[in-house]
Each structure stands twice: as structure tokens, then as C-alpha cells.
mmCIF file of C-alpha atoms and ligand atoms in Angstrom:
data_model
loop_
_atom_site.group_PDB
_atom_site.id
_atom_site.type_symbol
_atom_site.label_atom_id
_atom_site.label_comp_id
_atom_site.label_asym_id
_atom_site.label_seq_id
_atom_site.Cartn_x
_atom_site.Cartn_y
_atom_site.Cartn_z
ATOM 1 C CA UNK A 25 18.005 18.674 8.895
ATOM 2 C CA UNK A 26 14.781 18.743 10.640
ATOM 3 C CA UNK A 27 11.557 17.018 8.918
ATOM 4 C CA UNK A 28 8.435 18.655 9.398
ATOM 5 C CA UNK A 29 5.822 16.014 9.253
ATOM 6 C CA UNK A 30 3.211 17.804 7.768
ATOM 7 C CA UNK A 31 -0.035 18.874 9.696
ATOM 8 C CA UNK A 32 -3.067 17.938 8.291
ATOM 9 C CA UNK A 33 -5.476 20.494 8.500
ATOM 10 C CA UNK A 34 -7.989 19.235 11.354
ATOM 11 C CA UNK A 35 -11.241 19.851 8.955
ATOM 12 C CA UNK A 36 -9.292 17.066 6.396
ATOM 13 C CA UNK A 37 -8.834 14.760 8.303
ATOM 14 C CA UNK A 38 -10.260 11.198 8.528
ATOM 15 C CA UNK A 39 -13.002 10.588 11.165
ATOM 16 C CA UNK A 40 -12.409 7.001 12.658
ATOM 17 C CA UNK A 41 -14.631 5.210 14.861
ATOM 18 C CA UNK A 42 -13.606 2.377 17.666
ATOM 19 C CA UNK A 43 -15.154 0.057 20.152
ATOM 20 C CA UNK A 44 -15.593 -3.495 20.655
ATOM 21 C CA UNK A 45 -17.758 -5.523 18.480
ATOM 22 C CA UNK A 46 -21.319 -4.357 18.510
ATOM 23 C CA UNK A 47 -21.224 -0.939 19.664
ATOM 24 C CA UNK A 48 -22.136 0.374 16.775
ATOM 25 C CA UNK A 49 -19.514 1.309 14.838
ATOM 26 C CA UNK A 50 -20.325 0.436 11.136
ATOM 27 C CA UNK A 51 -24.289 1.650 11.947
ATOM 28 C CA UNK A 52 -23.445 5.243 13.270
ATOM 29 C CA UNK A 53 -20.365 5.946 11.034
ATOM 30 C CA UNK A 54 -22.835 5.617 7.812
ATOM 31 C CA UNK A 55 -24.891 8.027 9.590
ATOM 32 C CA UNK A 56 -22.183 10.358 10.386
ATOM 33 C CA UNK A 57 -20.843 10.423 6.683
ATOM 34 C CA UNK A 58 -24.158 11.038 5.478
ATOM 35 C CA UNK A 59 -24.825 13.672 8.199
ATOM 36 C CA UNK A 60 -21.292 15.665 7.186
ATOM 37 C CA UNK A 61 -21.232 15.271 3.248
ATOM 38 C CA UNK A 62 -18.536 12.490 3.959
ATOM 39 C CA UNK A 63 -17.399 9.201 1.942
ATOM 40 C CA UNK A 64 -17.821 6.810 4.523
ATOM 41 C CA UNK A 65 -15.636 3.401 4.491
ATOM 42 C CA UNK A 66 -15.651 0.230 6.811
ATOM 43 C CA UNK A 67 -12.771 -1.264 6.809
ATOM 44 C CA UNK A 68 -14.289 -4.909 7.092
ATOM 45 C CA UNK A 69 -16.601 -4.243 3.961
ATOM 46 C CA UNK A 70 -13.063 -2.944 1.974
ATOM 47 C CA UNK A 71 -11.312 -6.148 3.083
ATOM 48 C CA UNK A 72 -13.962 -8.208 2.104
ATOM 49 C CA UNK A 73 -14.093 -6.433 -1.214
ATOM 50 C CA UNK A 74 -10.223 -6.822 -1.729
ATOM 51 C CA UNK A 75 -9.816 -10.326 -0.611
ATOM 52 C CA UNK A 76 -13.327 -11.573 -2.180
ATOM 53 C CA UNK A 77 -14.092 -13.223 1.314
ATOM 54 C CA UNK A 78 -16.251 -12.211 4.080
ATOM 55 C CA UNK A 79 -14.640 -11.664 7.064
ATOM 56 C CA UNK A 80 -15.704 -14.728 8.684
ATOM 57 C CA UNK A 81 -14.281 -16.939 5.991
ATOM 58 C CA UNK A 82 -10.658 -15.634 6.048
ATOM 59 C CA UNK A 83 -10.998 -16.272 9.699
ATOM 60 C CA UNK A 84 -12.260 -20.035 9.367
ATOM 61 C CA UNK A 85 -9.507 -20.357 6.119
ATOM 62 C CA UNK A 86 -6.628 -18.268 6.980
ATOM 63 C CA UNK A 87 -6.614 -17.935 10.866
ATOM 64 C CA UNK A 88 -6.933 -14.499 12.809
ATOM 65 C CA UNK A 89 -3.117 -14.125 12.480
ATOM 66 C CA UNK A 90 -3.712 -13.446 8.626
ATOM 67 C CA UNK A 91 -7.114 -11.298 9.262
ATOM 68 C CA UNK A 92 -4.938 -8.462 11.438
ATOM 69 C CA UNK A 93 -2.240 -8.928 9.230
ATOM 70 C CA UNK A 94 -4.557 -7.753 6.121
ATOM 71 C CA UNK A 95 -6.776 -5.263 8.878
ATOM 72 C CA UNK A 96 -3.461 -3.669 9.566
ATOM 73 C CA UNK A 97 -2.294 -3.057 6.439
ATOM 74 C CA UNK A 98 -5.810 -1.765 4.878
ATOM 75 C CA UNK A 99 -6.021 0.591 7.841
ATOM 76 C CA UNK A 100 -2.522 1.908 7.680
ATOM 77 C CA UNK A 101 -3.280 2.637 3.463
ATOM 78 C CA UNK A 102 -6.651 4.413 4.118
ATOM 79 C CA UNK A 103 -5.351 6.052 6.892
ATOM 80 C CA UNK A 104 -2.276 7.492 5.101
ATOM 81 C CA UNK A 105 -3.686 8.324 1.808
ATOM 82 C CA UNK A 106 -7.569 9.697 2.439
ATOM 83 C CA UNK A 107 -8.662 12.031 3.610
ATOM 84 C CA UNK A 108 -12.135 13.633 4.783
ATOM 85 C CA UNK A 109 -13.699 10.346 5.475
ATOM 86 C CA UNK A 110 -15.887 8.288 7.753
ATOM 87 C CA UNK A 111 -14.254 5.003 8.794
ATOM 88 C CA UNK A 112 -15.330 2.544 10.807
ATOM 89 C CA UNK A 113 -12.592 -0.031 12.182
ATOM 90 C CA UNK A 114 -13.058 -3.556 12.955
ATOM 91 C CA UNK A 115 -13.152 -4.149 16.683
ATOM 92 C CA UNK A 116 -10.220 -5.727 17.097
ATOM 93 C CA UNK A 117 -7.921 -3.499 14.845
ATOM 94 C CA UNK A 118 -7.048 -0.790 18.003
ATOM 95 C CA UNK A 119 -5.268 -3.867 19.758
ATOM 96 C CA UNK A 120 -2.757 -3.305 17.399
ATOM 97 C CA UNK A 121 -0.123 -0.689 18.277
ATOM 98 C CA UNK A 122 0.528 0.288 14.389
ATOM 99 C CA UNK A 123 -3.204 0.725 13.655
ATOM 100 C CA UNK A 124 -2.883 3.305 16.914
ATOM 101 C CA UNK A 125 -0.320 4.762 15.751
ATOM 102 C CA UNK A 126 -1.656 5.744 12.061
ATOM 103 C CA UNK A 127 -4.858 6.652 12.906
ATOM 104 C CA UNK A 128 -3.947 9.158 16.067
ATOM 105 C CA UNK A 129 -1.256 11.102 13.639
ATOM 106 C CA UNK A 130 -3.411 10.997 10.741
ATOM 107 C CA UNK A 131 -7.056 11.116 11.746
ATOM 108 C CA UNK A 132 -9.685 11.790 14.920
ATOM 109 C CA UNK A 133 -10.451 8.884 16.817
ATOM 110 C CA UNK A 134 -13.668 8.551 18.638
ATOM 111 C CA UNK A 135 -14.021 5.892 20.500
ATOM 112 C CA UNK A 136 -18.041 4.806 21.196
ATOM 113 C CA UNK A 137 -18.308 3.552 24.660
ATOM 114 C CA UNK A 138 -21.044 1.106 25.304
ATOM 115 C CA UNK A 139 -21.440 -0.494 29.134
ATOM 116 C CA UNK A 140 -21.218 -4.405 29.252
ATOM 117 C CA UNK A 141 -24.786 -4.648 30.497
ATOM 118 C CA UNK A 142 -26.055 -2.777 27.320
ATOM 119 C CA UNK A 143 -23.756 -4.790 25.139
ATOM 120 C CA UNK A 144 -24.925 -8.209 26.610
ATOM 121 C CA UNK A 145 -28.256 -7.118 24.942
ATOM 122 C CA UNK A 146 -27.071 -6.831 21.487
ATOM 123 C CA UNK A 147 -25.235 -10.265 21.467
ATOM 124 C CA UNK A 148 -27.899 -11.637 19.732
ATOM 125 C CA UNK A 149 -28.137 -9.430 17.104
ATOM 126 C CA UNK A 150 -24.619 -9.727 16.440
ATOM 127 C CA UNK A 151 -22.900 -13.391 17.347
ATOM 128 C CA UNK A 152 -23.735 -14.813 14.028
ATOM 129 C CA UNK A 153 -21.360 -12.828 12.137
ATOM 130 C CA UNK A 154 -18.641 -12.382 14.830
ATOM 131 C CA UNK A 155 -16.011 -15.536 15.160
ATOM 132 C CA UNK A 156 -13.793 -14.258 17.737
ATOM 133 C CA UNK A 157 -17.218 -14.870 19.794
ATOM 134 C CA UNK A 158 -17.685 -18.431 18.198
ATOM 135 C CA UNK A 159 -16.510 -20.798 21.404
ATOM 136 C CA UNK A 160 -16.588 -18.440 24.204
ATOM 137 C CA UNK A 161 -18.646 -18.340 26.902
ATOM 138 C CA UNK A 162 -19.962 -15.324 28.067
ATOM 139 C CA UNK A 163 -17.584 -15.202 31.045
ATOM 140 C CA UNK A 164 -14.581 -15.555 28.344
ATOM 141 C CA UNK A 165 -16.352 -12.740 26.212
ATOM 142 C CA UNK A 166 -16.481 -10.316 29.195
ATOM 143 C CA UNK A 167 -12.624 -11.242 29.663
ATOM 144 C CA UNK A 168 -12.077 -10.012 26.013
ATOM 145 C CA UNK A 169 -14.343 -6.939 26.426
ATOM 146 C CA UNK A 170 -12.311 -5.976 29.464
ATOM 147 C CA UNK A 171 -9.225 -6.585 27.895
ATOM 148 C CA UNK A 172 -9.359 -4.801 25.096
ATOM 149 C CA UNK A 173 -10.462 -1.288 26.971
ATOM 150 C CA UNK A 174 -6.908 0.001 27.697
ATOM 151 C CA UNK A 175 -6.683 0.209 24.086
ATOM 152 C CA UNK A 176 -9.879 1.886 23.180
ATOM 153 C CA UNK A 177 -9.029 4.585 26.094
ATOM 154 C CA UNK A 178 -6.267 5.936 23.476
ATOM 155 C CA UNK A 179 -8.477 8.348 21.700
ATOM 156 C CA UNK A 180 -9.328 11.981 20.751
ATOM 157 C CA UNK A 181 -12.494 11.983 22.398
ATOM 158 C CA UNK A 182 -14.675 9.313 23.413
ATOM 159 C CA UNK A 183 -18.989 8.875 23.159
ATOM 160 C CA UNK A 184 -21.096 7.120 25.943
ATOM 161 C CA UNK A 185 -23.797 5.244 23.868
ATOM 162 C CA UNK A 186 -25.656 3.667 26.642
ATOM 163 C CA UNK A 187 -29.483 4.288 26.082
ATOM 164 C CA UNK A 188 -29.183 6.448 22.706
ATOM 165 C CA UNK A 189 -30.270 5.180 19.340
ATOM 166 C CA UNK A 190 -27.668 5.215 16.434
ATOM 167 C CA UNK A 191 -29.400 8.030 15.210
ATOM 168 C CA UNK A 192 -28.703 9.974 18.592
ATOM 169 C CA UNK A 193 -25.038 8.892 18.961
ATOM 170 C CA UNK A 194 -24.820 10.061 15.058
ATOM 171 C CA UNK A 195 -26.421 13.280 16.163
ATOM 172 C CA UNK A 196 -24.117 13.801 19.077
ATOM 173 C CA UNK A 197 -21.034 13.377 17.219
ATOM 174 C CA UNK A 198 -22.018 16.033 14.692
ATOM 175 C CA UNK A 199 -23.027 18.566 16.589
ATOM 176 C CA UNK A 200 -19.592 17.614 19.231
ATOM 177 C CA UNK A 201 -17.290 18.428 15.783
ATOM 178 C CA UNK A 202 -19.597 21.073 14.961
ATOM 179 C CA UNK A 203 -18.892 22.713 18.158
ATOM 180 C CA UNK A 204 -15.616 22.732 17.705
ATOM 181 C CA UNK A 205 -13.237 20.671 15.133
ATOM 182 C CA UNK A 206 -10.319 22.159 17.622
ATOM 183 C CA UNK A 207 -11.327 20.437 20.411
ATOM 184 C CA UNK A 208 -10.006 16.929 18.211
ATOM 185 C CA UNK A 209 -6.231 17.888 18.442
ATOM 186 C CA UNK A 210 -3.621 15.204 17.931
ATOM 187 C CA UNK A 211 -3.417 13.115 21.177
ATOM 188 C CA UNK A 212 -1.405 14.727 24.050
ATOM 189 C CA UNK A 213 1.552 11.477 25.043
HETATM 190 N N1 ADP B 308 -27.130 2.813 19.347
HETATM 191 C C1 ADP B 308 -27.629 1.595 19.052
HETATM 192 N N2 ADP B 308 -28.704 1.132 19.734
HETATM 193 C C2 ADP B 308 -29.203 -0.094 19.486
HETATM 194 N N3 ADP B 308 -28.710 -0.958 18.541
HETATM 195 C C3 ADP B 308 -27.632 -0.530 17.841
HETATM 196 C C4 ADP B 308 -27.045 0.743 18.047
HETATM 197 N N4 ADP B 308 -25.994 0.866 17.192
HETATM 198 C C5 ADP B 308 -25.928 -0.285 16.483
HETATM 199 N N5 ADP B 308 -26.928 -1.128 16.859
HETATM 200 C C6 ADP B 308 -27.196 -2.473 16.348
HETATM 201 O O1 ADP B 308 -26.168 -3.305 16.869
HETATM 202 C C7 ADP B 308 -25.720 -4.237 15.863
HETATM 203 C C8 ADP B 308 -24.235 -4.016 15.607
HETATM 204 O O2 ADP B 308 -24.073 -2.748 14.986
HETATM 205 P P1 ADP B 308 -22.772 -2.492 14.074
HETATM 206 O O3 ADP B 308 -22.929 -1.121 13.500
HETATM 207 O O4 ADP B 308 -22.560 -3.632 13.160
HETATM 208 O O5 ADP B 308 -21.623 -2.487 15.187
HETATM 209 P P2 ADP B 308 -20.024 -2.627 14.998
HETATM 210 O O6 ADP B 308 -19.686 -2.150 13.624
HETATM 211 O O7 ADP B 308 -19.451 -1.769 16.090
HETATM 212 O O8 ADP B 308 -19.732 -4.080 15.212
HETATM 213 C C9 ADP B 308 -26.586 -3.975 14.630
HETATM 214 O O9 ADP B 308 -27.682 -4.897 14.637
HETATM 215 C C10 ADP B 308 -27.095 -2.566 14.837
HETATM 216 O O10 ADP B 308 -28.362 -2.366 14.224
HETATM 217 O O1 S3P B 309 -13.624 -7.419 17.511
HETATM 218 C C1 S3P B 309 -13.063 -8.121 16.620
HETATM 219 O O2 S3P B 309 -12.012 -8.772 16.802
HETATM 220 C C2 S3P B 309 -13.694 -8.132 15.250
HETATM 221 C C3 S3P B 309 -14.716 -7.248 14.976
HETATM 222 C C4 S3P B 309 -15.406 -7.214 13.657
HETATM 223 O O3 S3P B 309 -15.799 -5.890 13.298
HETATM 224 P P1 S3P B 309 -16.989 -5.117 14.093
HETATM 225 O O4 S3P B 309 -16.360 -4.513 15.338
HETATM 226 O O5 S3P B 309 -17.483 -4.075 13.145
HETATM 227 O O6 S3P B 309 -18.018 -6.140 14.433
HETATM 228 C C5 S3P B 309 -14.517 -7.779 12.561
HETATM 229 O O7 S3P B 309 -13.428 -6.909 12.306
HETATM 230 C C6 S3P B 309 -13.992 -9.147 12.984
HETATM 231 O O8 S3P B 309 -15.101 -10.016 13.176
HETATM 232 C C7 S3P B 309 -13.149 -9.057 14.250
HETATM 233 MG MG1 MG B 310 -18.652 -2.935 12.089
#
């Protein structure tokens, strides 16, 4: 008997954003949602909200081992049962092979590029809040940044924010899906 998974339609489904820490993620995805009439959800903020922790805490009292754990399984729920949102993923979360899975059946994935040189410049805005950079060096960040790009190159369609304000990335991405929701079919293997 053959199972036919069924298609969501393209204009239902979930809007996901990726990229390392930084890039902009949780900024331009509020914009976005606002921008198309869309709930918007970050996945960190719903995690915090469910375990009554910030994010930083479960690291420093659980380990990172427990964080994806919890990451993965929030994603893999929102990703299954919503539809027509905004939602931003952790930076991390795309390292894991079920979190790509769920979100490139279920939803568009855009992944927002940003250049190591620009993202060197917004470590300061950002370090505070980010363990996995507690106790690197910048050499060791760069490592991590590099490592984690063969993941982040599995996407629908992918945004170069070097040089554009949120606001212009935000813009960008609406007018791409206005262009064309086709264009964001389910990813070719
Ligand atoms: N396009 C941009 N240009 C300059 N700064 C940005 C841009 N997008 C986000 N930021 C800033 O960078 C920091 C991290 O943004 P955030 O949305 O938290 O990124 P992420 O969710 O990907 O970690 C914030 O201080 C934010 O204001
Ligand atoms: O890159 C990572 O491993 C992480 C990124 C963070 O989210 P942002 O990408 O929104 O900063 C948050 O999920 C956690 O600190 C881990
Ligand atoms: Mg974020």
C-alpha cells in the first residue's frame, strides 16, 4: 500500500530561519512575521518558556547534551504541528540531522549568510548571552563558524546579509517569497 505523505501547500508552510549565532536570526524573523501577517516563534524564547530557564542556565545546569536534546524535540513539535509561521532556530539546532530533516519536509528554510569579517563585528553585541562562545578564543570560534557551514548549506534558499540592516534583509526576504512562493520547493537530494 503506498503512503502518500501529504504535501503541504507551499503558502502554509512554516518559514524557518538558520545561521550561526549572531546573524540575525531572532531580529529579522520578528520582522518578517510582522511584514507577512505571520505568528512568529523563536525557538530559544519557547524553550525558555517551557523549561522556566534561560538558555544559558540549562547550559551551565544541565550541559549542552540536554539543551539539543530539548532544541530537538521543540523543533521537531513546532515543525510538525504549525503551520504559517515565522521561526527562528537556535544556531546550533541545524547540526542536528533530525532538526534537518523536519524542517526541509515540513517548512522553507532560509538560511542568512553573514561573512566572518562582518560577524567578528557583532561579537560584542552578542557574547554575553552565548555560552558555546564562553572559553573560546577567537581562533576556536572561527573553527566552530567554519564547521558548522556544511550544515547551513542544506537549505531552500539562502540570504547574503553582509552590509544590509535587519530591516533590509527583512525586506529582501519578503519581496524574494513574494516573487514567487514556488521558487521554495522541497529540497532537491
Ligand atoms: N542585519 C543586521 N545588521 C546589524 N546588526 C544586526 C543585524 N541583525 C541582527 N543584528 C544585531 O545582532 C545581534 C544578534 O541578533 P539576533 O537576532 O539575536 O541573532 P541570532 O538570533 O541569529 O543569534 C543583535 O544585537 C541584533 O540587534
Ligand atoms: O549556536 C549555538 O549553538 C546557540 C545559539 C543560540 O541561539 P542564537 O543563534 O539565536 O543566538 C542558542 O540556541 C544557544 O546559545 C546555542
Ligand atoms: Mg536568536
Amino acid at each position: 500500500m503506498m503512503s502518500y505523505m501529504r504535501q503541504i501547500p507551499v503558502r502554509e508552510k512554516n518559514i524557518v530561519l538558520i545561521g550561526f549565532m549572531g546573524v540575525g536570526k531572532t531580529t529579522i524573523g520578528q520582522l518578517v512575521a510582522k511584514k507577512l501577517y505571520r505568528d512568529f516563534i523563536d525557538i530559544d524564547v519557547e524553550i525558555e518558556k517551557n523549561e522556566k530557564m534561560l538558555i544559558k542556565d540549562i547550559f551551565s545546569k544541565h550541559g549542552e547534551k540536554e539543551f539539543r536534546r530539548i532544541e530537538r524535540e521543540t523543533i521537531s513539535d513546532i515543525c510538525q504541528a504549525k503551520r504559517c509561521k515565522v521561526v527562528s532556530l537556535g544556531g546550533g539546532a541545524f547540526q542536528q540531522e533530525e532538526v534537518r530533516n523536519v524542517c526541509l519536509e515540513n517548512c522553507i528554510v532560509l538560511f542568512l549568510d553573514l561573512s566572518w569579517d562582518r560577524w567578528k563585528e557583532r561579537l560584542d553585541l552578542i557574547i554575553e548571552s552565548r555560552p558555546v562562545l564562553h572559553n573560546r578564543t577567537l581562533e576556536e570560534m572561527q573553527e566552530l563558524f567554519n564547521a558548522r557551514q556544511d550544515a547551513y548549506s542544506k537549505h531552500n534558499s539562502r540570504v547574503q546579509t553582509d552590509n544590509l540592516v535587519a530591516e533590509e534583509v527583512a525586506d529582501y526576504i519578503v519581496e524574494t517569497l513574494k516573487l514567487g512562493w514556488d521558487l521554495y520547493q522541497p529540497q532537491k537530494d
